PDB file of C-alpha atoms in Angstrom:
ATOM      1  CA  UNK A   1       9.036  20.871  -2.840  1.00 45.00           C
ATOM      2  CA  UNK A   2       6.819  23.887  -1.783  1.00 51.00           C
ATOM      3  CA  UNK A   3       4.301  23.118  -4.447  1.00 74.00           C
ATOM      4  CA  UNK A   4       3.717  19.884  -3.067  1.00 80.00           C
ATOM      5  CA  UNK A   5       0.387  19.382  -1.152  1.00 80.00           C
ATOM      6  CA  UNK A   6      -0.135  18.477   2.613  1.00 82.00           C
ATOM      7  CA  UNK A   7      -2.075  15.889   2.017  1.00 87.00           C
ATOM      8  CA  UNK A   8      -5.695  14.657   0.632  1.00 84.00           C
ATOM      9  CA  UNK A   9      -8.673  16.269   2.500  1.00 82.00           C
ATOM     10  CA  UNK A  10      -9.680  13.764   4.816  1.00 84.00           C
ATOM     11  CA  UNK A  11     -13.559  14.013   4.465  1.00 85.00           C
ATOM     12  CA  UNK A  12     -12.700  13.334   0.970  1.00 82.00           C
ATOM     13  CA  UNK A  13     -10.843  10.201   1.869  1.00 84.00           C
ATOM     14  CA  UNK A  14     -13.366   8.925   4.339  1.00 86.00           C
ATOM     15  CA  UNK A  15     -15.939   9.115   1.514  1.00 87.00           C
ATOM     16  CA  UNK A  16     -13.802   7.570  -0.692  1.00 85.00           C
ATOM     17  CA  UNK A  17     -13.134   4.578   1.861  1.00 87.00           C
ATOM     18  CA  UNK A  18     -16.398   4.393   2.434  1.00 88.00           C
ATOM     19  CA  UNK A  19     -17.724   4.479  -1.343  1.00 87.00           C
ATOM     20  CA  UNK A  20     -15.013   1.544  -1.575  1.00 85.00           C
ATOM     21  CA  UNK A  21     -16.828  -0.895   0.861  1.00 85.00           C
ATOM     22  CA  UNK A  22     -19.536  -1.007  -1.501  1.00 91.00           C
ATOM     23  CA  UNK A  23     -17.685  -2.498  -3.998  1.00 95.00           C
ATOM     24  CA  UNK A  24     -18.312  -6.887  -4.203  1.00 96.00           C
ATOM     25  CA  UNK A  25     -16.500  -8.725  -1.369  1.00 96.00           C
ATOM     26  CA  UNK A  26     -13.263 -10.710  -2.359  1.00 97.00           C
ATOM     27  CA  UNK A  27     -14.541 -14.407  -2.255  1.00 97.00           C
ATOM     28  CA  UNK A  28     -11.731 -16.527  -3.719  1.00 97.00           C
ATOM     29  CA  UNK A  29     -12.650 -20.313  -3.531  1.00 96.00           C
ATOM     30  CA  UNK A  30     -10.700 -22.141  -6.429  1.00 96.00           C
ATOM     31  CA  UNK A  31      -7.131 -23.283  -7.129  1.00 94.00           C
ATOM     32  CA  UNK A  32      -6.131 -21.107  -9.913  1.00 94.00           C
ATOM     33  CA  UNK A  33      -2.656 -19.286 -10.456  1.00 95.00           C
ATOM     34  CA  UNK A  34      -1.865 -16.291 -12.355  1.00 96.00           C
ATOM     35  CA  UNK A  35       1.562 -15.581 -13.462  1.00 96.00           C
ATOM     36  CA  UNK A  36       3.038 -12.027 -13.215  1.00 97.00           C
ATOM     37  CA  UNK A  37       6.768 -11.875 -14.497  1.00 96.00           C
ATOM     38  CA  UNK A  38       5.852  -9.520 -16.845  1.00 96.00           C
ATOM     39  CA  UNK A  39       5.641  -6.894 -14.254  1.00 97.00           C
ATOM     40  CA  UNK A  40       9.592  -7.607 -13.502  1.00 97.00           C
ATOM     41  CA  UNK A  41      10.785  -5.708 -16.837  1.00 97.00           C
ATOM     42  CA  UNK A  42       8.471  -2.626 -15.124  1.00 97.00           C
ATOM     43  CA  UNK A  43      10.586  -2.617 -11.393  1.00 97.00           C
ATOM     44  CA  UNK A  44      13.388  -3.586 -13.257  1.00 97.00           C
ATOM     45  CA  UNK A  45      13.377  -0.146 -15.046  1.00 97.00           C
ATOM     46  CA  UNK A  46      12.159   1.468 -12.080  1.00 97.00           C
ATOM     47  CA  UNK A  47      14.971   0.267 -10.457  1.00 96.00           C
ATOM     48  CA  UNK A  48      17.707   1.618 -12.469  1.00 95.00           C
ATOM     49  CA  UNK A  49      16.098   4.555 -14.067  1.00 96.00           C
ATOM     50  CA  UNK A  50      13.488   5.914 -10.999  1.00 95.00           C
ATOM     51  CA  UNK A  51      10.210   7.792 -11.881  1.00 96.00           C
ATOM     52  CA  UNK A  52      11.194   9.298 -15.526  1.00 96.00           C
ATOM     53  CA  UNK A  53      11.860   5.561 -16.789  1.00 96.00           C
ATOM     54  CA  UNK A  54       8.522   5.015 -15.918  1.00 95.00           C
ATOM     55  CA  UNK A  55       6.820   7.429 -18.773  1.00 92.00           C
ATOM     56  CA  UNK A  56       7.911   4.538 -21.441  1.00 95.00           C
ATOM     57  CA  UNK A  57       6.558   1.657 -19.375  1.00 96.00           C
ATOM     58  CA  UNK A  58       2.667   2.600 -19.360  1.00 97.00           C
ATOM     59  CA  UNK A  59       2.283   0.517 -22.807  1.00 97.00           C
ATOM     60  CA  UNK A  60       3.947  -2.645 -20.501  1.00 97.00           C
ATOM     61  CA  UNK A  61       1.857  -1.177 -16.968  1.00 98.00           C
ATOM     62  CA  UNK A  62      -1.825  -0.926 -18.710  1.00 97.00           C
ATOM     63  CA  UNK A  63      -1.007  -4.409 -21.258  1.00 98.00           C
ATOM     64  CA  UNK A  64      -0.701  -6.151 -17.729  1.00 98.00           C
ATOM     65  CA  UNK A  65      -4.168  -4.412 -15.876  1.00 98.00           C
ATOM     66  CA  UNK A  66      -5.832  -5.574 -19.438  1.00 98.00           C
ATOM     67  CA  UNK A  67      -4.930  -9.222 -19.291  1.00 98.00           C
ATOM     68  CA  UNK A  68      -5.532  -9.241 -15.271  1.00 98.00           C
ATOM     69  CA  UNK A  69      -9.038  -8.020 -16.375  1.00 98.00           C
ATOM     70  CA  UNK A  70      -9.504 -11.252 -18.070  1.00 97.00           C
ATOM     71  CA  UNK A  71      -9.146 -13.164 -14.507  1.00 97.00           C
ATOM     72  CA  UNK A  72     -11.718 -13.345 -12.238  1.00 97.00           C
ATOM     73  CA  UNK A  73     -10.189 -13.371  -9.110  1.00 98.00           C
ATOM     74  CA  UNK A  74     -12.411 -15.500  -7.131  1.00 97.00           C
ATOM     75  CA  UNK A  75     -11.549 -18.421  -9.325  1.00 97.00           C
ATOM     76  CA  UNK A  76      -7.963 -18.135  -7.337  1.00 98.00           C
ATOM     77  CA  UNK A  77      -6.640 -19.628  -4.084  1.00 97.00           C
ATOM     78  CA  UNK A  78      -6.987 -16.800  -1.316  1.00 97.00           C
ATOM     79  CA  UNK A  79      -3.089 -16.586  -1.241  1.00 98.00           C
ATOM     80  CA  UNK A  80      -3.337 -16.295  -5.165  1.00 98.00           C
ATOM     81  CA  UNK A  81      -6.449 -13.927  -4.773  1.00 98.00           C
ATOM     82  CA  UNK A  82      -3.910 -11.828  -2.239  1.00 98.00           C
ATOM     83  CA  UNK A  83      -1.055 -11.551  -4.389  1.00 98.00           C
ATOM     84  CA  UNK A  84      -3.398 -10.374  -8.051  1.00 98.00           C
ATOM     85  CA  UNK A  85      -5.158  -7.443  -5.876  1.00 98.00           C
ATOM     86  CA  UNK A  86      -1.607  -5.928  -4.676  1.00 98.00           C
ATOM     87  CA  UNK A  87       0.460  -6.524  -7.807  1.00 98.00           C
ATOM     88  CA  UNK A  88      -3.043  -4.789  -9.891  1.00 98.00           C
ATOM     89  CA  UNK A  89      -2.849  -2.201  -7.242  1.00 98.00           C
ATOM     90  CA  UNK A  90       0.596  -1.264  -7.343  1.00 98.00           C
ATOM     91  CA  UNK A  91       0.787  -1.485 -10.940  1.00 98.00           C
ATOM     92  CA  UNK A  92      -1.848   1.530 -11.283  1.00 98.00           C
ATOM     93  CA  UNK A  93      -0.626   3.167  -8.823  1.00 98.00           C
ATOM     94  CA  UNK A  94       2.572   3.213 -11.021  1.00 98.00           C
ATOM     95  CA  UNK A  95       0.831   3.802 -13.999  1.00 98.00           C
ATOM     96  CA  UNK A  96      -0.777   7.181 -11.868  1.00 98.00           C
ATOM     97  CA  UNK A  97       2.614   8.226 -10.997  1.00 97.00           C
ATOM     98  CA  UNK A  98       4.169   7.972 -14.197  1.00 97.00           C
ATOM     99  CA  UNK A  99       1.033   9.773 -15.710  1.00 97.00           C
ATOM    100  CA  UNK A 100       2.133  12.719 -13.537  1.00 97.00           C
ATOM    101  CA  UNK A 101       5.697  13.018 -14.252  1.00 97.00           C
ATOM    102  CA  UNK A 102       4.290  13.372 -18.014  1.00 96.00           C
ATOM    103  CA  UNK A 103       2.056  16.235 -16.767  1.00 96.00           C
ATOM    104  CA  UNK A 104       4.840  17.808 -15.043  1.00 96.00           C
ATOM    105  CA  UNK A 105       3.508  17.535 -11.697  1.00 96.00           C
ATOM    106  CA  UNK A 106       4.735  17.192  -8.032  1.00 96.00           C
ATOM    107  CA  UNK A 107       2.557  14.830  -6.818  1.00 97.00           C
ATOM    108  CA  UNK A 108      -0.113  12.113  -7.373  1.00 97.00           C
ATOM    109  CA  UNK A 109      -1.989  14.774  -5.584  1.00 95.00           C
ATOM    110  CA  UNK A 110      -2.279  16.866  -8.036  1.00 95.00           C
ATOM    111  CA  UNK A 111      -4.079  14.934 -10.678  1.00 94.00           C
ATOM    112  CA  UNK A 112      -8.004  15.014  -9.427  1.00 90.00           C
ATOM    113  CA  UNK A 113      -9.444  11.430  -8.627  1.00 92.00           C
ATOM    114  CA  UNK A 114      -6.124  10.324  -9.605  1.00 95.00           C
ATOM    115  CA  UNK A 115      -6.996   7.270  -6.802  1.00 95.00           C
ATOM    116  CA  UNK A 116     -10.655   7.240  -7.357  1.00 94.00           C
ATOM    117  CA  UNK A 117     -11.295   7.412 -11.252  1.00 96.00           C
ATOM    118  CA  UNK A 118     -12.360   3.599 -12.482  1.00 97.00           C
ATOM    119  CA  UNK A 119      -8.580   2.325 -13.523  1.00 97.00           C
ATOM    120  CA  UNK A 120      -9.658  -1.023 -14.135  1.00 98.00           C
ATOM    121  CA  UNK A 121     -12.518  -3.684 -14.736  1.00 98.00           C
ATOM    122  CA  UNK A 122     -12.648  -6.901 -13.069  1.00 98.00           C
ATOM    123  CA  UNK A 123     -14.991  -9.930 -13.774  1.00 96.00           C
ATOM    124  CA  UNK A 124     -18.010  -6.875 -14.568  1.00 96.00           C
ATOM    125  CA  UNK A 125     -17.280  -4.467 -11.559  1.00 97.00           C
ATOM    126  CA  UNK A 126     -15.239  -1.181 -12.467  1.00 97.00           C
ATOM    127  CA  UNK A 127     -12.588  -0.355  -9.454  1.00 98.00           C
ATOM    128  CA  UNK A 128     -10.598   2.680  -8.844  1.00 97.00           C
ATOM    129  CA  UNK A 129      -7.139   2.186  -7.000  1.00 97.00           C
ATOM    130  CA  UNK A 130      -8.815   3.337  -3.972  1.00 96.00           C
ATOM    131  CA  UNK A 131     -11.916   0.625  -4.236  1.00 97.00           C
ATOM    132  CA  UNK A 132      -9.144  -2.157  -5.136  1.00 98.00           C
ATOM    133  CA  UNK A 133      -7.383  -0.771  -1.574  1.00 97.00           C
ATOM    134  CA  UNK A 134     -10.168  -0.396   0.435  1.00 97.00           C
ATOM    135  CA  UNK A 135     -12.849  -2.743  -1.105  1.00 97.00           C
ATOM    136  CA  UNK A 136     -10.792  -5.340  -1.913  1.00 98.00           C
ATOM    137  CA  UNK A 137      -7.448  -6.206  -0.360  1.00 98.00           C
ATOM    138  CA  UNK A 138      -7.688  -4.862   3.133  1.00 98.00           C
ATOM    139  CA  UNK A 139     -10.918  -7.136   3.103  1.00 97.00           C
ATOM    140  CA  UNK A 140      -8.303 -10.383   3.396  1.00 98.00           C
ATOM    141  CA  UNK A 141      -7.940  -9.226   6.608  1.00 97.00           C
ATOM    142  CA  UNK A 142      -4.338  -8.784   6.833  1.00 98.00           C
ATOM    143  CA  UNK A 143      -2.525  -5.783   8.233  1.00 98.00           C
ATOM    144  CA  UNK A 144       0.887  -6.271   6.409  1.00 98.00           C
ATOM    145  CA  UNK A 145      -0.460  -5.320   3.312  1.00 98.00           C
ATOM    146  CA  UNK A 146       0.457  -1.453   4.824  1.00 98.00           C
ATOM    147  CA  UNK A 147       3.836  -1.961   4.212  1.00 98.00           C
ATOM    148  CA  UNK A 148       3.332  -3.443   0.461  1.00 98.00           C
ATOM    149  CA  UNK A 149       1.015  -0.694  -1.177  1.00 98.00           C
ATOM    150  CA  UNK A 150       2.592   1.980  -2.986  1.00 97.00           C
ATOM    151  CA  UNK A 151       1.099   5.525  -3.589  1.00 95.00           C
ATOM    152  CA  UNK A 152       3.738   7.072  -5.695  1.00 96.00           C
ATOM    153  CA  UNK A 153       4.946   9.751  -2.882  1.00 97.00           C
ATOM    154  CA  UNK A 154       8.269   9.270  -1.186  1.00 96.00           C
ATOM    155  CA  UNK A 155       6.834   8.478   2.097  1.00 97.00           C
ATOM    156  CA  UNK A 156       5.484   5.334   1.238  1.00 96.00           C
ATOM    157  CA  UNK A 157       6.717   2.065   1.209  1.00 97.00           C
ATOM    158  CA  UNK A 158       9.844   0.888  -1.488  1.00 96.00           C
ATOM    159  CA  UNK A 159       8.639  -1.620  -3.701  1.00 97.00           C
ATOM    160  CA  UNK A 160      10.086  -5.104  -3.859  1.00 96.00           C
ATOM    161  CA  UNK A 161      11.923  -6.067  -6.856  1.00 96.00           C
ATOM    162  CA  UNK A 162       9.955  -8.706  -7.785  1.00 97.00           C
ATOM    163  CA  UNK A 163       5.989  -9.308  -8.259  1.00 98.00           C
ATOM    164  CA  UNK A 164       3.584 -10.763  -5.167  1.00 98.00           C
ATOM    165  CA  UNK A 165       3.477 -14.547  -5.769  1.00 97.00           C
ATOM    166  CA  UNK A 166       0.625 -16.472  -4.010  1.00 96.00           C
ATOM    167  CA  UNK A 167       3.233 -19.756  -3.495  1.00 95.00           C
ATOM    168  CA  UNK A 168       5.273 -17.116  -1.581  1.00 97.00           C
ATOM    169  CA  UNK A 169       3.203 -14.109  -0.646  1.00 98.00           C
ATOM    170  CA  UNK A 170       3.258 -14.859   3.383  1.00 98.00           C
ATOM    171  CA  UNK A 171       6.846 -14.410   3.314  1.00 98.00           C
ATOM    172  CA  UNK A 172       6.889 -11.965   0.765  1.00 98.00           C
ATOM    173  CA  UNK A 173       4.819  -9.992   3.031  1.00 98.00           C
ATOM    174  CA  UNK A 174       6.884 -10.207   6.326  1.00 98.00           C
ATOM    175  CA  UNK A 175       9.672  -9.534   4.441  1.00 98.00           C
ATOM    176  CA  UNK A 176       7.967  -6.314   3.242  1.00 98.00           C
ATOM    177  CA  UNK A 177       7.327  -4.973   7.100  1.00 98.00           C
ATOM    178  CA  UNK A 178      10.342  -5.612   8.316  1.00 98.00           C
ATOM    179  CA  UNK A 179      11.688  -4.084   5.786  1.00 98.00           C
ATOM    180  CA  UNK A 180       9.278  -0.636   5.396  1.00 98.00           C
ATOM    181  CA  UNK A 181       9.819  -0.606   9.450  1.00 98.00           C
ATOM    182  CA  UNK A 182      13.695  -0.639   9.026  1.00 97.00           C
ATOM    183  CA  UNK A 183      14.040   1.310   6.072  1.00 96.00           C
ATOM    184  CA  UNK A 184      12.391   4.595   7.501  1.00 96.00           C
ATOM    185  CA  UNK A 185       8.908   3.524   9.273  1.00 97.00           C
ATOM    186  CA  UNK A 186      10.019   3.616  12.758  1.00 97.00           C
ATOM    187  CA  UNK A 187      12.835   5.699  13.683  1.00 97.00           C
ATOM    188  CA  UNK A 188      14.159   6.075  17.027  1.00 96.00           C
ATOM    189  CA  UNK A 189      15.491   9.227  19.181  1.00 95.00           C
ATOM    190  CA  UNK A 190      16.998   7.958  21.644  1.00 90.00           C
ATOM    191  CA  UNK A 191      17.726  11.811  23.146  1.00 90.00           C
ATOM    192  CA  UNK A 192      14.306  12.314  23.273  1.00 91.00           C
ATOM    193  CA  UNK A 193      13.114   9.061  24.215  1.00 92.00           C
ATOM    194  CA  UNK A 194      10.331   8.746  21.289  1.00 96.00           C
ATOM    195  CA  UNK A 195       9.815   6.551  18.314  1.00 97.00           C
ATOM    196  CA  UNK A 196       8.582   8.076  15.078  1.00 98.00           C
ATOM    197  CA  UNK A 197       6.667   5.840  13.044  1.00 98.00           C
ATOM    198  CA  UNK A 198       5.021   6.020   9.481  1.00 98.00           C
ATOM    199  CA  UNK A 199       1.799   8.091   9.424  1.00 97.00           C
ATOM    200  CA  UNK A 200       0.748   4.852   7.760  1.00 97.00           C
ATOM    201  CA  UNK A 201       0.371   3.512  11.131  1.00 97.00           C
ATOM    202  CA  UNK A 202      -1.695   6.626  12.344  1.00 95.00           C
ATOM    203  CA  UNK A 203      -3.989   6.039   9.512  1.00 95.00           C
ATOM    204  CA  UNK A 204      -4.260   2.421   9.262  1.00 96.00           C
ATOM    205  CA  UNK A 205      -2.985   1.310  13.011  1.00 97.00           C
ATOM    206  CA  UNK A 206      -6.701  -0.394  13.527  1.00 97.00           C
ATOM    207  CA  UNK A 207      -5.926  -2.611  11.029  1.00 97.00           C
ATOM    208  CA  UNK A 208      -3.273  -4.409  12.773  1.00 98.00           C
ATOM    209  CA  UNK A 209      -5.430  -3.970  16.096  1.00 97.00           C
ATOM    210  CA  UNK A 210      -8.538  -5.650  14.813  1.00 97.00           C
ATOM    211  CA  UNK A 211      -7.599  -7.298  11.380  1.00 97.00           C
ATOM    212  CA  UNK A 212     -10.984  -9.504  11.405  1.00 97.00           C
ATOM    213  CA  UNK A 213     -12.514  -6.089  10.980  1.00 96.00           C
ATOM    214  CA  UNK A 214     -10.789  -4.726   8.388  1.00 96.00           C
ATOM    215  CA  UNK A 215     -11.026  -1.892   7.140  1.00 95.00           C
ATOM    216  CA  UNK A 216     -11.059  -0.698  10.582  1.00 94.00           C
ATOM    217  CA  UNK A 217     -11.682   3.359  11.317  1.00 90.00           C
ATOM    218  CA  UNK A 218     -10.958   3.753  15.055  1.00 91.00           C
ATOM    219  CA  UNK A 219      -6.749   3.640  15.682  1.00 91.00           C
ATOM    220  CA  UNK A 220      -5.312   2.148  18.794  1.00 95.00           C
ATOM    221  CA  UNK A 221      -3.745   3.389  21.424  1.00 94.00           C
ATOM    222  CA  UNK A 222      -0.587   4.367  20.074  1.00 93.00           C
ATOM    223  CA  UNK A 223       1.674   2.278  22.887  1.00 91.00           C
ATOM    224  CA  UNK A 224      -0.555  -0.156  21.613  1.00 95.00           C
ATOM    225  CA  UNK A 225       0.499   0.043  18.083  1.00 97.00           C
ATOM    226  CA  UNK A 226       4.119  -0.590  18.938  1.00 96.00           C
ATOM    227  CA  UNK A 227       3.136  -3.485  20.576  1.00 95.00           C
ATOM    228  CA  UNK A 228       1.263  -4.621  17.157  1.00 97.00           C
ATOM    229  CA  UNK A 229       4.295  -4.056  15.206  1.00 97.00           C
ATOM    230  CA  UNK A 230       6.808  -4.964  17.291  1.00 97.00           C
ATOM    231  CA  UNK A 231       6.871  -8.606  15.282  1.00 97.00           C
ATOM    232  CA  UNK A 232       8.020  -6.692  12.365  1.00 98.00           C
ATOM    233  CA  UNK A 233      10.406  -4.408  14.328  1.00 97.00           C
ATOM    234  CA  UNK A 234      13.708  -4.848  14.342  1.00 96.00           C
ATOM    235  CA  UNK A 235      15.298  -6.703  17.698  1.00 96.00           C
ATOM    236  CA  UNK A 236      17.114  -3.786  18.453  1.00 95.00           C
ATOM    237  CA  UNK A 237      14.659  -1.307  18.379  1.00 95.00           C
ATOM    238  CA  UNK A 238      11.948  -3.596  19.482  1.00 95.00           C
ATOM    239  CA  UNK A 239      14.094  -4.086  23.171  1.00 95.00           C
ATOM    240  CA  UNK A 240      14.806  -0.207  23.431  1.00 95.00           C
ATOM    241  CA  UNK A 241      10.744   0.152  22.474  1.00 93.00           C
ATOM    242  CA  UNK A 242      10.518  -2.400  25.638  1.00 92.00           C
ATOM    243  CA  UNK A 243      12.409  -1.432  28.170  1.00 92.00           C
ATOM    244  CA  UNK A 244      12.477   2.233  27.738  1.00 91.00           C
ATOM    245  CA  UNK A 245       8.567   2.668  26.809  1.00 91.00           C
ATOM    246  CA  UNK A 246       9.267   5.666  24.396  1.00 94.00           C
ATOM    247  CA  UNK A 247       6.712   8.317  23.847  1.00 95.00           C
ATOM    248  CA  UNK A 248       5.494   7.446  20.250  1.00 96.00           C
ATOM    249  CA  UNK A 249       4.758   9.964  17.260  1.00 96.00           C
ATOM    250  CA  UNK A 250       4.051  10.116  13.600  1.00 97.00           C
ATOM    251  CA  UNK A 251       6.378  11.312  10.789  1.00 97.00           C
ATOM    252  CA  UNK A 252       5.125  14.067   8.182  1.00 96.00           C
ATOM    253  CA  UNK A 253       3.792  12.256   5.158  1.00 96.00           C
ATOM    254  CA  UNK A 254       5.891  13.346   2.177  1.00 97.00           C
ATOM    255  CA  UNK A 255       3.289  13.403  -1.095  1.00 96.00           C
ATOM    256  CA  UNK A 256       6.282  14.596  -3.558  1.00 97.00           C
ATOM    257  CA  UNK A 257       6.716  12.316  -6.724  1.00 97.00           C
ATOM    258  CA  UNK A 258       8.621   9.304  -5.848  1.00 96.00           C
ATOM    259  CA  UNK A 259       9.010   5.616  -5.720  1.00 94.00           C
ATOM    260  CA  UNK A 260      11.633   3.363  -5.227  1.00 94.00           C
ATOM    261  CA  UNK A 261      12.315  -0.527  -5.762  1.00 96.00           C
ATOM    262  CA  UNK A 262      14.695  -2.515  -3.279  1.00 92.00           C
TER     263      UNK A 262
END
């Protein structure tokens, strides 16, 4: 769409990462679970009926932040910790996009502090999507969580069709980048001899560099990267990646209104 922005300005961003660190440091110590089949009604609908179907499921969307704000997350396994900050995440960040198909926009975008406003309050501490992101789950430390955030735009990753589950989250996970890598992340041109990948990876490729820093800022080497991923990759492309040692690149980040379930 020509309306749709470029993209967020990136001192903005940076502040907002930064502003996100602040927020209390995930400590989960216990053994409590927390059920979330009531999201599967939401991706169900988003499923079959795309973006519009989501205008009737904010009731169902902000019911479910409400009774996650009675948890407190720290009283969870870290697996179970895991799965509550990316199924509270993606659930506002559904909630955001459906908020802008009823304003008739193009984009998340275009809604100011869409990703920054306080969405949510957990055990006393009011987070914004970007402070659960930033502050929160990339704080677990592990990169995969890339390929399971939504934003709302059609160049990020499809959502599953079920919930994160902390009995299952590892391999929900792997599942996830294999997946987000296959289904667009990484494509290959073999006439040119390069490998496009996500801009995710151009943002976020420290993570999976250094993930006992995380939030990292500084990127890798971008040979590097495919290196990083190539766990996720699929065989195929993974060999060609090998033995050909393309010239890597990343893909235009598309910000128009869209998400998708598999």
């Amino acid at each position: 769409m020509a309306d749709t922005p470029k993209g967020p300005n990136p001192l903005t961003v940076a502040w907002s990462i930064w502003r996100a660190q602040r927020v209390r440091r995930p400590q989960p110590a216990g053994r409590g679970t927390v059920d979330h089949a009531e999201l599967v009604p939401v991706l169900t609908t988003l499923q079959t009926g795309g973006v519009p179907a989501l205008k009737e499921q904010r009731p169902a969307l902000q019911a479910y932040r409400d009774r996650m704000a009675t948890i407190d997350p720290d009283t969870l396994s870290s697996e179970q910790a895991l799965a509550y900050w990316l199924n509270l995440y993606n659930a506002g960040a559904l909630d955001l996009a459906a908020e802008t198909f009823a304003r008739q926009a193009v984009s998340v975008l275009r809604l100011p502090g869409g990703f920054q406003r306080t969405w949510v309050t957990v055990a006393g501490e009011g987070l914004s999507l970007d402070a659960i992101e930033h502050g929160k789950i990339r704080r677990f430390g592990d990169p995969r969580i890339h390929g399971a955030l939504v934003c709302g735009s059609a160049s990020c990753p499809t959502l599953r069709h079920e919930p994160y589950d902390g009995g299952n989250v590892d391999a929900q996970l792997d599942d996830q980048m294999r997946a987000f890598l296959s289904g667009g992340g990484a494509v290959v041109d073999q006439i040119d001899g390069k490998l496009w990948l996500s801009r995710i990876f151009g943002w976020y490729g420290g993570d999976f560099a250094r993930p006992q820093e995380m939030p990292t800022w500084l990127p890798p080497g971008k040979k590097r990267l495919v290196g990083l991923l190539t766990p996720w990759l699929d065989p195929e492309v993974a060999e060609w990646a090998q033995d050909t040692l393309p010239r890597v690149a990343f893909q235009p980040y598309d910000w128009s209104l869209a998400c998708t379930v598999r």
